[in-house]
Amino acid sequence: MAGAEEIEICEEGEESIEAEAKTERGDEKVLQFLDSLDGYLTLMDSLNSKLREGWFDLASARHSMGTLRINTTLLDLKDHSASSTLQVTDQEVESLGSVPRFALSKWASKGGSGKGKDFSTVADSEMGSPRSPQLRHRGFAEEKPSAKGETVLAADEDAEIKKERAKSLSVFGGLVSPKLRGAQLSFETALETLVEIANTRAAMLTAFERITKK
Amino acid sequence: MYGFEALTFNIHGGYLEAIVRGHRAGLLTTADYNNLCQCENLDDIKMHLSATKYGSYLQNEPSPLHTTTIVEKCTLKLVDDYKHMLCQATEPMSTFLEYIRYGHMIDNVVLIVTGTLHERDVQELIEKCHPLGMFDSIATLAVAQNMRELYRLVLVDTPLAPYFSECLTSEDLDDMNIEIMRNTLYKAYLEDFYKFCQKLGGATAEIMSDLLAFEADRRAVNITINSIGTELTREDRKKLYSNFGFLYPYGHEELAICEDIDQVRGVMEKYPPYQAIFSKMSYGESQMLDKAFYEEEVRRLCLAFEQQFHYAVFFAYMRLREQEIRNLMWISECVAQNQKSRIHDSVVYMF
């Protein structure tokens, strides 16, 4: 009799532990979803602010250089390759199938795969990949010590990117106002933010599906 | 002889000086700008402008308005006033008034050549040209492949022909060559205008020397700042500076080697006329430099009206109207973009 009661108590204990674990996993999923939603809203706000800044800087540049020097009739209609490319890949997520992933390659070289910075890596480290069960942690990321070779490579890449930026602005003339360069940077940041938003949205929808999935 | 213009100026110039002083009284005041800054949208701006001299030009424009429409219509009004003065003028005033147009002609030439390089339709480019800078054979600019052809086919019969002597090369036109051409032409034009005003003598020479020297110096500073970090070499940069002005020649030597805005500030602060301009800006900042230069220019242009019997009032009036149109463009952009708190960043008040 006492043995049967003990077994019953043990079974109840195991059931309650299992239920608790299940609740914890459920709570974790909800927190993941809310984290990604928060990240999405922050990015949308950042995009709105960058676009406003970009349009304002463009108006400042038109005021400074004159309306004849900055207008749509100067845009180049000749065939030329895209300065930035967007790659869309499918990432497999357990029990959810494939989820789209967006990777921006800015100021890619004309040769093909491009030497541009891949912003999907940046989005992963900040927002949390859909595959990773870790919650997003606020705070400063640790800086990795960079080798001398990496620094030189980075400097070369920066010079190349600077050259590409100047080339794309040259439709408005060889000597442009710093305000126009500021506008270019604002729109460039807005483009990066858009890709981050796309990835965050995918992460958010994945987290939501996890919650609703039985 | 200086000082005796009062005896003879009014014979040929009295009517037009009276006209231009009447136009000057019609420039927008601080109260007008304050009203415009309160507008919520572009239709409000149109309503406020209907009570000004621009009213008849904007009244038939349908809603929704665009900022470029406001600028176009205000420019049309300026062109009408200019043409009225030009057709009434006799020599040498008519030549003086023609000189005011040459800057716009240079801008139009560069617009057509650049647009053609980018495979744009010529008609589309002509519609965007400044009306003050139009000339008969402007559409033919699209066929030129290099500067020599540009000169030979089109510009040899225009007033810009004498300015091409330093530009003539057989190099194909590309974005940097076109920019160098623009600045070289403008340099030659400013120097020619300066010499013409010196020949006129009297109050015209004195006041125009000051105004053109300021213009030359401002262009030197803008060329320096805009060329920082570009492929333009120091020697090429120096070649674009005019051979007159307060900064000529030692200031130009120093500006040619500047690599950032703080070095430019260091050079300009040595010259008392520009010390006040740069003192308004903090270190590393260049955002407010344009406004500071425009304010100084407006101050000098307004002073031109304090004296009579000279042609500089016509130049001053045209420049003040262009500043007024720039102000209206800025206010319209800020209202359209819902950035009314930034309106006062660039509006320059005149009276």
JSON list of N, CA, C and O in Angstrom, two decimals, chain A residues 52 55-56 59-60 62-64 67-69 71-78 170-171 173-179 181, chain B residues 68 107-108 111 114 117-120 128 175 179 182 225-227 230 287 290 294 326 329-330 337-339 342 346:
[
{"chain": "A", "resi": 52, "resn": "ARG", "atom": "N", "xyz": [14.01, 60.08, -43.19]},
{"chain": "A", "resi": 52, "resn": "ARG", "atom": "CA", "xyz": [13.73, 61.52, -43.03]},
{"chain": "A", "resi": 52, "resn": "ARG", "atom": "C", "xyz": [15.02, 62.33, -43.12]},
{"chain": "A", "resi": 52, "resn": "ARG", "atom": "O", "xyz": [15.09, 63.37, -43.76]},
{"chain": "A", "resi": 55, "resn": "TRP", "atom": "N", "xyz": [16.25, 62.40, -46.84]},
{"chain": "A", "resi": 55, "resn": "TRP", "atom": "CA", "xyz": [15.50, 63.33, -47.69]},
{"chain": "A", "resi": 55, "resn": "TRP", "atom": "C", "xyz": [15.82, 64.78, -47.31]},
{"chain": "A", "resi": 55, "resn": "TRP", "atom": "O", "xyz": [15.93, 65.65, -48.19]},
{"chain": "A", "resi": 56, "resn": "PHE", "atom": "N", "xyz": [16.00, 65.04, -46.03]},
{"chain": "A", "resi": 56, "resn": "PHE", "atom": "CA", "xyz": [16.32, 66.40, -45.60]},
{"chain": "A", "resi": 56, "resn": "PHE", "atom": "C", "xyz": [17.71, 66.80, -46.09]},
{"chain": "A", "resi": 56, "resn": "PHE", "atom": "O", "xyz": [17.92, 67.93, -46.55]},
{"chain": "A", "resi": 59, "resn": "ALA", "atom": "N", "xyz": [17.52, 67.65, -49.70]},
{"chain": "A", "resi": 59, "resn": "ALA", "atom": "CA", "xyz": [16.98, 69.00, -49.90]},
{"chain": "A", "resi": 59, "resn": "ALA", "atom": "C", "xyz": [18.05, 70.05, -49.58]},
{"chain": "A", "resi": 59, "resn": "ALA", "atom": "O", "xyz": [18.18, 71.06, -50.27]},
{"chain": "A", "resi": 60, "resn": "SER", "atom": "N", "xyz": [18.85, 69.80, -48.52]},
{"chain": "A", "resi": 60, "resn": "SER", "atom": "CA", "xyz": [19.94, 70.74, -48.18]},
{"chain": "A", "resi": 60, "resn": "SER", "atom": "C", "xyz": [20.96, 70.82, -49.31]},
{"chain": "A", "resi": 60, "resn": "SER", "atom": "O", "xyz": [21.47, 71.90, -49.63]},
{"chain": "A", "resi": 62, "resn": "ARG", "atom": "N", "xyz": [20.38, 70.26, -52.50]},
{"chain": "A", "resi": 62, "resn": "ARG", "atom": "CA", "xyz": [19.77, 71.01, -53.62]},
{"chain": "A", "resi": 62, "resn": "ARG", "atom": "C", "xyz": [19.81, 72.52, -53.35]},
{"chain": "A", "resi": 62, "resn": "ARG", "atom": "O", "xyz": [20.03, 73.33, -54.23]},
{"chain": "A", "resi": 63, "resn": "HIS", "atom": "N", "xyz": [19.61, 72.88, -52.09]},
{"chain": "A", "resi": 63, "resn": "HIS", "atom": "CA", "xyz": [19.67, 74.29, -51.69]},
{"chain": "A", "resi": 63, "resn": "HIS", "atom": "C", "xyz": [21.08, 74.83, -51.85]},
{"chain": "A", "resi": 63, "resn": "HIS", "atom": "O", "xyz": [21.29, 75.94, -52.31]},
{"chain": "A", "resi": 64, "resn": "SER", "atom": "N", "xyz": [22.07, 74.00, -51.50]},
{"chain": "A", "resi": 64, "resn": "SER", "atom": "CA", "xyz": [23.47, 74.44, -51.54]},
{"chain": "A", "resi": 64, "resn": "SER", "atom": "C", "xyz": [24.01, 74.48, -52.97]},
{"chain": "A", "resi": 64, "resn": "SER", "atom": "O", "xyz": [24.63, 75.44, -53.39]},
{"chain": "A", "resi": 67, "resn": "THR", "atom": "N", "xyz": [19.23, 73.78, -57.95]},
{"chain": "A", "resi": 67, "resn": "THR", "atom": "CA", "xyz": [18.31, 72.76, -58.46]},
{"chain": "A", "resi": 67, "resn": "THR", "atom": "C", "xyz": [18.77, 72.22, -59.81]},
{"chain": "A", "resi": 67, "resn": "THR", "atom": "O", "xyz": [18.42, 71.11, -60.20]},
{"chain": "A", "resi": 68, "resn": "LEU", "atom": "N", "xyz": [19.60, 73.01, -60.56]},
{"chain": "A", "resi": 68, "resn": "LEU", "atom": "CA", "xyz": [20.08, 72.52, -61.85]},
{"chain": "A", "resi": 68, "resn": "LEU", "atom": "C", "xyz": [21.10, 71.40, -61.69]},
{"chain": "A", "resi": 68, "resn": "LEU", "atom": "O", "xyz": [21.26, 70.55, -62.55]},
{"chain": "A", "resi": 69, "resn": "ARG", "atom": "N", "xyz": [21.78, 71.39, -60.56]},
{"chain": "A", "resi": 69, "resn": "ARG", "atom": "CA", "xyz": [22.85, 70.41, -60.37]},
{"chain": "A", "resi": 69, "resn": "ARG", "atom": "C", "xyz": [22.35, 69.12, -59.74]},
{"chain": "A", "resi": 69, "resn": "ARG", "atom": "O", "xyz": [23.01, 68.09, -59.83]},
{"chain": "A", "resi": 71, "resn": "ASN", "atom": "N", "xyz": [18.98, 67.05, -59.91]},
{"chain": "A", "resi": 71, "resn": "ASN", "atom": "CA", "xyz": [17.62, 66.76, -60.34]},
{"chain": "A", "resi": 71, "resn": "ASN", "atom": "C", "xyz": [17.61, 65.43, -61.09]},
{"chain": "A", "resi": 71, "resn": "ASN", "atom": "O", "xyz": [18.66, 64.90, -61.44]},
{"chain": "A", "resi": 72, "resn": "THR", "atom": "N", "xyz": [16.41, 64.93, -61.31]},
{"chain": "A", "resi": 72, "resn": "THR", "atom": "CA", "xyz": [16.28, 63.57, -61.85]},
{"chain": "A", "resi": 72, "resn": "THR", "atom": "C", "xyz": [16.79, 63.45, -63.29]},
{"chain": "A", "resi": 72, "resn": "THR", "atom": "O", "xyz": [17.12, 62.35, -63.73]},
{"chain": "A", "resi": 73, "resn": "THR", "atom": "N", "xyz": [16.87, 64.57, -64.02]},
{"chain": "A", "resi": 73, "resn": "THR", "atom": "CA", "xyz": [17.31, 64.46, -65.42]},
{"chain": "A", "resi": 73, "resn": "THR", "atom": "C", "xyz": [18.80, 64.14, -65.53]},
{"chain": "A", "resi": 73, "resn": "THR", "atom": "O", "xyz": [19.29, 63.81, -66.60]},
{"chain": "A", "resi": 74, "resn": "LEU", "atom": "N", "xyz": [19.53, 64.21, -64.41]},
{"chain": "A", "resi": 74, "resn": "LEU", "atom": "CA", "xyz": [20.96, 63.90, -64.47]},
{"chain": "A", "resi": 74, "resn": "LEU", "atom": "C", "xyz": [21.26, 62.43, -64.19]},
{"chain": "A", "resi": 74, "resn": "LEU", "atom": "O", "xyz": [22.39, 61.98, -64.33]},
{"chain": "A", "resi": 75, "resn": "LEU", "atom": "N", "xyz": [20.24, 61.68, -63.76]},
{"chain": "A", "resi": 75, "resn": "LEU", "atom": "CA", "xyz": [20.47, 60.27, -63.43]},
{"chain": "A", "resi": 75, "resn": "LEU", "atom": "C", "xyz": [20.85, 59.49, -64.70]},
{"chain": "A", "resi": 75, "resn": "LEU", "atom": "O", "xyz": [20.33, 59.76, -65.78]},
{"chain": "A", "resi": 76, "resn": "ASP", "atom": "N", "xyz": [21.77, 58.55, -64.52]},
{"chain": "A", "resi": 76, "resn": "ASP", "atom": "CA", "xyz": [22.38, 57.84, -65.65]},
{"chain": "A", "resi": 76, "resn": "ASP", "atom": "C", "xyz": [21.46, 56.73, -66.16]},
{"chain": "A", "resi": 76, "resn": "ASP", "atom": "O", "xyz": [21.06, 55.84, -65.41]},
{"chain": "A", "resi": 77, "resn": "LEU", "atom": "N", "xyz": [21.12, 56.80, -67.46]},
{"chain": "A", "resi": 77, "resn": "LEU", "atom": "CA", "xyz": [20.26, 55.76, -68.03]},
{"chain": "A", "resi": 77, "resn": "LEU", "atom": "C", "xyz": [21.07, 54.69, -68.77]},
{"chain": "A", "resi": 77, "resn": "LEU", "atom": "O", "xyz": [20.51, 53.74, -69.32]},
{"chain": "A", "resi": 78, "resn": "LYS", "atom": "N", "xyz": [22.42, 54.85, -68.75]},
{"chain": "A", "resi": 78, "resn": "LYS", "atom": "CA", "xyz": [23.24, 53.83, -69.43]},
{"chain": "A", "resi": 78, "resn": "LYS", "atom": "C", "xyz": [23.17, 52.53, -68.65]},
{"chain": "A", "resi": 78, "resn": "LYS", "atom": "O", "xyz": [22.96, 52.53, -67.43]},
{"chain": "A", "resi": 170, "resn": "SER", "atom": "N", "xyz": [28.92, 60.70, -58.78]},
{"chain": "A", "resi": 170, "resn": "SER", "atom": "CA", "xyz": [29.49, 61.52, -59.86]},
{"chain": "A", "resi": 170, "resn": "SER", "atom": "C", "xyz": [28.46, 61.89, -60.93]},
{"chain": "A", "resi": 170, "resn": "SER", "atom": "O", "xyz": [28.73, 62.75, -61.76]},
{"chain": "A", "resi": 171, "resn": "VAL", "atom": "N", "xyz": [27.27, 61.28, -60.90]},
{"chain": "A", "resi": 171, "resn": "VAL", "atom": "CA", "xyz": [26.21, 61.68, -61.85]},
{"chain": "A", "resi": 171, "resn": "VAL", "atom": "C", "xyz": [25.83, 63.15, -61.62]},
{"chain": "A", "resi": 171, "resn": "VAL", "atom": "O", "xyz": [25.35, 63.83, -62.53]},
{"chain": "A", "resi": 173, "resn": "GLY", "atom": "N", "xyz": [28.02, 65.40, -60.73]},
{"chain": "A", "resi": 173, "resn": "GLY", "atom": "CA", "xyz": [29.21, 66.23, -60.92]},
{"chain": "A", "resi": 173, "resn": "GLY", "atom": "C", "xyz": [30.38, 65.68, -60.14]},
{"chain": "A", "resi": 173, "resn": "GLY", "atom": "O", "xyz": [30.21, 64.89, -59.21]},
{"chain": "A", "resi": 174, "resn": "GLY", "atom": "N", "xyz": [31.58, 66.15, -60.53]},
{"chain": "A", "resi": 174, "resn": "GLY", "atom": "CA", "xyz": [32.79, 65.66, -59.87]},
{"chain": "A", "resi": 174, "resn": "GLY", "atom": "C", "xyz": [32.98, 66.22, -58.47]},
{"chain": "A", "resi": 174, "resn": "GLY", "atom": "O", "xyz": [33.57, 65.59, -57.61]},
{"chain": "A", "resi": 175, "resn": "LEU", "atom": "N", "xyz": [32.49, 67.45, -58.26]},
{"chain": "A", "resi": 175, "resn": "LEU", "atom": "CA", "xyz": [32.67, 68.10, -56.95]},
{"chain": "A", "resi": 175, "resn": "LEU", "atom": "C", "xyz": [31.29, 68.36, -56.35]},
{"chain": "A", "resi": 175, "resn": "LEU", "atom": "O", "xyz": [30.59, 69.26, -56.78]},
{"chain": "A", "resi": 176, "resn": "VAL", "atom": "N", "xyz": [30.93, 67.54, -55.37]},
{"chain": "A", "resi": 176, "resn": "VAL", "atom": "CA", "xyz": [29.59, 67.67, -54.78]},
{"chain": "A", "resi": 176, "resn": "VAL", "atom": "C", "xyz": [29.70, 68.12, -53.34]},
{"chain": "A", "resi": 176, "resn": "VAL", "atom": "O", "xyz": [30.74, 67.95, -52.69]},
{"chain": "A", "resi": 177, "resn": "SER", "atom": "N", "xyz": [28.61, 68.66, -52.84]},
{"chain": "A", "resi": 177, "resn": "SER", "atom": "CA", "xyz": [28.59, 69.19, -51.48]},
{"chain": "A", "resi": 177, "resn": "SER", "atom": "C", "xyz": [28.66, 68.06, -50.45]},
{"chain": "A", "resi": 177, "resn": "SER", "atom": "O", "xyz": [28.14, 66.96, -50.71]},
{"chain": "A", "resi": 178, "resn": "PRO", "atom": "N", "xyz": [29.27, 68.29, -49.28]},
{"chain": "A", "resi": 178, "resn": "PRO", "atom": "CA", "xyz": [29.27, 67.27, -48.22]},
{"chain": "A", "resi": 178, "resn": "PRO", "atom": "C", "xyz": [27.85, 66.86, -47.81]},
{"chain": "A", "resi": 178, "resn": "PRO", "atom": "O", "xyz": [27.64, 65.74, -47.32]},
{"chain": "A", "resi": 179, "resn": "LYS", "atom": "N", "xyz": [26.89, 67.76, -48.04]},
{"chain": "A", "resi": 179, "resn": "LYS", "atom": "CA", "xyz": [25.50, 67.42, -47.67]},
{"chain": "A", "resi": 179, "resn": "LYS", "atom": "C", "xyz": [24.97, 66.29, -48.55]},
{"chain": "A", "resi": 179, "resn": "LYS", "atom": "O", "xyz": [24.22, 65.42, -48.07]},
{"chain": "A", "resi": 181, "resn": "ARG", "atom": "N", "xyz": [26.82, 63.94, -49.83]},
{"chain": "A", "resi": 181, "resn": "ARG", "atom": "CA", "xyz": [27.47, 62.71, -49.35]},
{"chain": "A", "resi": 181, "resn": "ARG", "atom": "C", "xyz": [26.77, 62.21, -48.08]},
{"chain": "A", "resi": 181, "resn": "ARG", "atom": "O", "xyz": [26.60, 61.01, -47.88]},
{"chain": "B", "resi": 68, "resn": "THR", "atom": "N", "xyz": [9.08, 72.04, -56.80]},
{"chain": "B", "resi": 68, "resn": "THR", "atom": "CA", "xyz": [9.72, 72.47, -58.05]},
{"chain": "B", "resi": 68, "resn": "THR", "atom": "C", "xyz": [8.80, 73.41, -58.82]},
{"chain": "B", "resi": 68, "resn": "THR", "atom": "O", "xyz": [9.28, 74.31, -59.51]},
{"chain": "B", "resi": 107, "resn": "ASP", "atom": "N", "xyz": [25.83, 77.07, -66.63]},
{"chain": "B", "resi": 107, "resn": "ASP", "atom": "CA", "xyz": [25.12, 75.98, -65.94]},
{"chain": "B", "resi": 107, "resn": "ASP", "atom": "C", "xyz": [24.28, 75.17, -66.92]},
{"chain": "B", "resi": 107, "resn": "ASP", "atom": "O", "xyz": [24.23, 73.94, -66.83]},
{"chain": "B", "resi": 108, "resn": "ASN", "atom": "N", "xyz": [23.63, 75.85, -67.85]},
{"chain": "B", "resi": 108, "resn": "ASN", "atom": "CA", "xyz": [22.80, 75.14, -68.83]},
{"chain": "B", "resi": 108, "resn": "ASN", "atom": "C", "xyz": [23.64, 74.27, -69.75]},
{"chain": "B", "resi": 108, "resn": "ASN", "atom": "O", "xyz": [23.28, 73.12, -70.06]},
{"chain": "B", "resi": 111, "resn": "LEU", "atom": "N", "xyz": [24.61, 71.24, -67.90]},
{"chain": "B", "resi": 111, "resn": "LEU", "atom": "CA", "xyz": [23.44, 70.36, -67.70]},
{"chain": "B", "resi": 111, "resn": "LEU", "atom": "C", "xyz": [23.20, 69.53, -68.96]},
{"chain": "B", "resi": 111, "resn": "LEU", "atom": "O", "xyz": [23.02, 68.30, -68.89]},
{"chain": "B", "resi": 114, "resn": "THR", "atom": "N", "xyz": [26.15, 66.99, -69.53]},
{"chain": "B", "resi": 114, "resn": "THR", "atom": "CA", "xyz": [26.11, 65.89, -68.55]},
{"chain": "B", "resi": 114, "resn": "THR", "atom": "C", "xyz": [24.93, 64.97, -68.82]},
{"chain": "B", "resi": 114, "resn": "THR", "atom": "O", "xyz": [25.07, 63.73, -68.80]},
{"chain": "B", "resi": 117, "resn": "LEU", "atom": "N", "xyz": [25.59, 62.79, -71.77]},
{"chain": "B", "resi": 117, "resn": "LEU", "atom": "CA", "xyz": [26.55, 61.73, -71.40]},
{"chain": "B", "resi": 117, "resn": "LEU", "atom": "C", "xyz": [25.82, 60.59, -70.70]},
{"chain": "B", "resi": 117, "resn": "LEU", "atom": "O", "xyz": [26.20, 59.42, -70.82]},
{"chain": "B", "resi": 118, "resn": "HIS", "atom": "N", "xyz": [24.75, 60.93, -70.00]},
{"chain": "B", "resi": 118, "resn": "HIS", "atom": "CA", "xyz": [23.98, 59.92, -69.28]},
{"chain": "B", "resi": 118, "resn": "HIS", "atom": "C", "xyz": [22.80, 59.40, -70.12]},
{"chain": "B", "resi": 118, "resn": "HIS", "atom": "O", "xyz": [21.87, 58.80, -69.59]},
{"chain": "B", "resi": 119, "resn": "GLU", "atom": "N", "xyz": [22.85, 59.66, -71.41]},
{"chain": "B", "resi": 119, "resn": "GLU", "atom": "CA", "xyz": [21.84, 59.17, -72.38]},
{"chain": "B", "resi": 119, "resn": "GLU", "atom": "C", "xyz": [20.42, 59.63, -72.04]},
{"chain": "B", "resi": 119, "resn": "GLU", "atom": "O", "xyz": [19.47, 58.88, -72.16]},
{"chain": "B", "resi": 120, "resn": "ARG", "atom": "N", "xyz": [20.31, 60.90, -71.66]},
{"chain": "B", "resi": 120, "resn": "ARG", "atom": "CA", "xyz": [18.98, 61.47, -71.40]},
{"chain": "B", "resi": 120, "resn": "ARG", "atom": "C", "xyz": [18.49, 62.16, -72.66]},
{"chain": "B", "resi": 120, "resn": "ARG", "atom": "O", "xyz": [19.27, 62.60, -73.50]},
{"chain": "B", "resi": 128, "resn": "LYS", "atom": "N", "xyz": [14.56, 71.54, -68.30]},
{"chain": "B", "resi": 128, "resn": "LYS", "atom": "CA", "xyz": [15.10, 71.78, -66.97]},
{"chain": "B", "resi": 128, "resn": "LYS", "atom": "C", "xyz": [16.06, 72.97, -66.92]},
{"chain": "B", "resi": 128, "resn": "LYS", "atom": "O", "xyz": [16.47, 73.40, -65.86]},
{"chain": "B", "resi": 175, "resn": "ASP", "atom": "N", "xyz": [32.59, 62.77, -66.27]},
{"chain": "B", "resi": 175, "resn": "ASP", "atom": "CA", "xyz": [32.04, 63.56, -65.17]},
{"chain": "B", "resi": 175, "resn": "ASP", "atom": "C", "xyz": [33.06, 64.53, -64.57]},
{"chain": "B", "resi": 175, "resn": "ASP", "atom": "O", "xyz": [32.74, 65.68, -64.29]},
{"chain": "B", "resi": 179, "resn": "GLU", "atom": "N", "xyz": [33.16, 68.70, -64.84]},
{"chain": "B", "resi": 179, "resn": "GLU", "atom": "CA", "xyz": [33.22, 69.54, -63.64]},
{"chain": "B", "resi": 179, "resn": "GLU", "atom": "C", "xyz": [34.35, 70.55, -63.76]},
{"chain": "B", "resi": 179, "resn": "GLU", "atom": "O", "xyz": [34.17, 71.73, -63.42]},
{"chain": "B", "resi": 182, "resn": "ARG", "atom": "N", "xyz": [33.24, 73.22, -66.13]},
{"chain": "B", "resi": 182, "resn": "ARG", "atom": "CA", "xyz": [32.29, 74.15, -65.51]},
{"chain": "B", "resi": 182, "resn": "ARG", "atom": "C", "xyz": [33.02, 75.21, -64.72]},
{"chain": "B", "resi": 182, "resn": "ARG", "atom": "O", "xyz": [32.80, 76.40, -64.86]},
{"chain": "B", "resi": 225, "resn": "ILE", "atom": "N", "xyz": [36.27, 72.73, -50.36]},
{"chain": "B", "resi": 225, "resn": "ILE", "atom": "CA", "xyz": [35.54, 71.81, -49.48]},
{"chain": "B", "resi": 225, "resn": "ILE", "atom": "C", "xyz": [34.98, 70.63, -50.28]},
{"chain": "B", "resi": 225, "resn": "ILE", "atom": "O", "xyz": [35.04, 69.47, -49.86]},
{"chain": "B", "resi": 226, "resn": "ASN", "atom": "N", "xyz": [34.44, 70.92, -51.46]},
{"chain": "B", "resi": 226, "resn": "ASN", "atom": "CA", "xyz": [33.83, 69.85, -52.26]},
{"chain": "B", "resi": 226, "resn": "ASN", "atom": "C", "xyz": [34.86, 68.91, -52.85]},
{"chain": "B", "resi": 226, "resn": "ASN", "atom": "O", "xyz": [34.53, 67.77, -53.21]},
{"chain": "B", "resi": 227, "resn": "SER", "atom": "N", "xyz": [36.11, 69.35, -52.97]},
{"chain": "B", "resi": 227, "resn": "SER", "atom": "CA", "xyz": [37.13, 68.49, -53.59]},
{"chain": "B", "resi": 227, "resn": "SER", "atom": "C", "xyz": [37.93, 67.70, -52.56]},
{"chain": "B", "resi": 227, "resn": "SER", "atom": "O", "xyz": [38.76, 66.88, -52.93]},
{"chain": "B", "resi": 230, "resn": "THR", "atom": "N", "xyz": [38.48, 63.78, -52.96]},
{"chain": "B", "resi": 230, "resn": "THR", "atom": "CA", "xyz": [38.21, 63.37, -54.35]},
{"chain": "B", "resi": 230, "resn": "THR", "atom": "C", "xyz": [39.54, 63.19, -55.09]},
{"chain": "B", "resi": 230, "resn": "THR", "atom": "O", "xyz": [40.61, 63.43, -54.54]},
{"chain": "B", "resi": 287, "resn": "GLN", "atom": "N", "xyz": [28.00, 72.49, -41.93]},
{"chain": "B", "resi": 287, "resn": "GLN", "atom": "CA", "xyz": [26.59, 72.56, -42.31]},
{"chain": "B", "resi": 287, "resn": "GLN", "atom": "C", "xyz": [26.12, 74.00, -42.45]},
{"chain": "B", "resi": 287, "resn": "GLN", "atom": "O", "xyz": [25.34, 74.32, -43.33]},
{"chain": "B", "resi": 290, "resn": "ASP", "atom": "N", "xyz": [27.20, 77.43, -45.64]},
{"chain": "B", "resi": 290, "resn": "ASP", "atom": "CA", "xyz": [26.45, 78.00, -46.75]},
{"chain": "B", "resi": 290, "resn": "ASP", "atom": "C", "xyz": [25.62, 79.18, -46.28]},
{"chain": "B", "resi": 290, "resn": "ASP", "atom": "O", "xyz": [25.61, 80.25, -46.92]},
{"chain": "B", "resi": 294, "resn": "TYR", "atom": "N", "xyz": [25.81, 83.06, -47.45]},
{"chain": "B", "resi": 294, "resn": "TYR", "atom": "CA", "xyz": [24.65, 83.73, -48.05]},
{"chain": "B", "resi": 294, "resn": "TYR", "atom": "C", "xyz": [24.29, 84.99, -47.28]},
{"chain": "B", "resi": 294, "resn": "TYR", "atom": "O", "xyz": [23.95, 86.01, -47.87]},
{"chain": "B", "resi": 326, "resn": "ARG", "atom": "N", "xyz": [15.57, 80.92, -53.46]},
{"chain": "B", "resi": 326, "resn": "ARG", "atom": "CA", "xyz": [16.20, 79.83, -52.67]},
{"chain": "B", "resi": 326, "resn": "ARG", "atom": "C", "xyz": [15.49, 79.70, -51.32]},
{"chain": "B", "resi": 326, "resn": "ARG", "atom": "O", "xyz": [15.25, 78.59, -50.85]},
{"chain": "B", "resi": 329, "resn": "MET", "atom": "N", "xyz": [12.21, 77.98, -51.86]},
{"chain": "B", "resi": 329, "resn": "MET", "atom": "CA", "xyz": [12.43, 76.56, -52.10]},
{"chain": "B", "resi": 329, "resn": "MET", "atom": "C", "xyz": [12.68, 75.82, -50.79]},
{"chain": "B", "resi": 329, "resn": "MET", "atom": "O", "xyz": [12.12, 74.75, -50.55]},
{"chain": "B", "resi": 330, "resn": "TRP", "atom": "N", "xyz": [13.50, 76.43, -49.93]},
{"chain": "B", "resi": 330, "resn": "TRP", "atom": "CA", "xyz": [13.84, 75.79, -48.66]},
{"chain": "B", "resi": 330, "resn": "TRP", "atom": "C", "xyz": [12.61, 75.68, -47.76]},
{"chain": "B", "resi": 330, "resn": "TRP", "atom": "O", "xyz": [12.36, 74.61, -47.18]},
{"chain": "B", "resi": 337, "resn": "GLN", "atom": "N", "xyz": [8.25, 68.21, -46.11]},
{"chain": "B", "resi": 337, "resn": "GLN", "atom": "CA", "xyz": [8.83, 67.06, -45.41]},
{"chain": "B", "resi": 337, "resn": "GLN", "atom": "C", "xyz": [8.49, 67.07, -43.91]},
{"chain": "B", "resi": 337, "resn": "GLN", "atom": "O", "xyz": [9.04, 66.27, -43.16]},
{"chain": "B", "resi": 338, "resn": "ASN", "atom": "N", "xyz": [7.64, 68.01, -43.51]},
{"chain": "B", "resi": 338, "resn": "ASN", "atom": "CA", "xyz": [7.25, 68.11, -42.10]},
{"chain": "B", "resi": 338, "resn": "ASN", "atom": "C", "xyz": [8.47, 68.29, -41.19]},
{"chain": "B", "resi": 338, "resn": "ASN", "atom": "O", "xyz": [8.61, 67.62, -40.17]},
{"chain": "B", "resi": 339, "resn": "GLN", "atom": "N", "xyz": [9.34, 69.20, -41.62]},
{"chain": "B", "resi": 339, "resn": "GLN", "atom": "CA", "xyz": [10.56, 69.51, -40.84]},
{"chain": "B", "resi": 339, "resn": "GLN", "atom": "C", "xyz": [10.58, 71.01, -40.54]},
{"chain": "B", "resi": 339, "resn": "GLN", "atom": "O", "xyz": [11.60, 71.68, -40.71]},
{"chain": "B", "resi": 342, "resn": "ARG", "atom": "N", "xyz": [13.35, 72.96, -38.76]},
{"chain": "B", "resi": 342, "resn": "ARG", "atom": "CA", "xyz": [14.64, 73.17, -39.42]},
{"chain": "B", "resi": 342, "resn": "ARG", "atom": "C", "xyz": [14.60, 74.31, -40.44]},
{"chain": "B", "resi": 342, "resn": "ARG", "atom": "O", "xyz": [15.58, 74.55, -41.14]},
{"chain": "B", "resi": 346, "resn": "SER", "atom": "N", "xyz": [18.36, 77.58, -42.87]},
{"chain": "B", "resi": 346, "resn": "SER", "atom": "CA", "xyz": [18.88, 78.08, -44.15]},
{"chain": "B", "resi": 346, "resn": "SER", "atom": "C", "xyz": [18.17, 79.29, -44.72]},
{"chain": "B", "resi": 346, "resn": "SER", "atom": "O", "xyz": [18.54, 79.76, -45.78]}
]
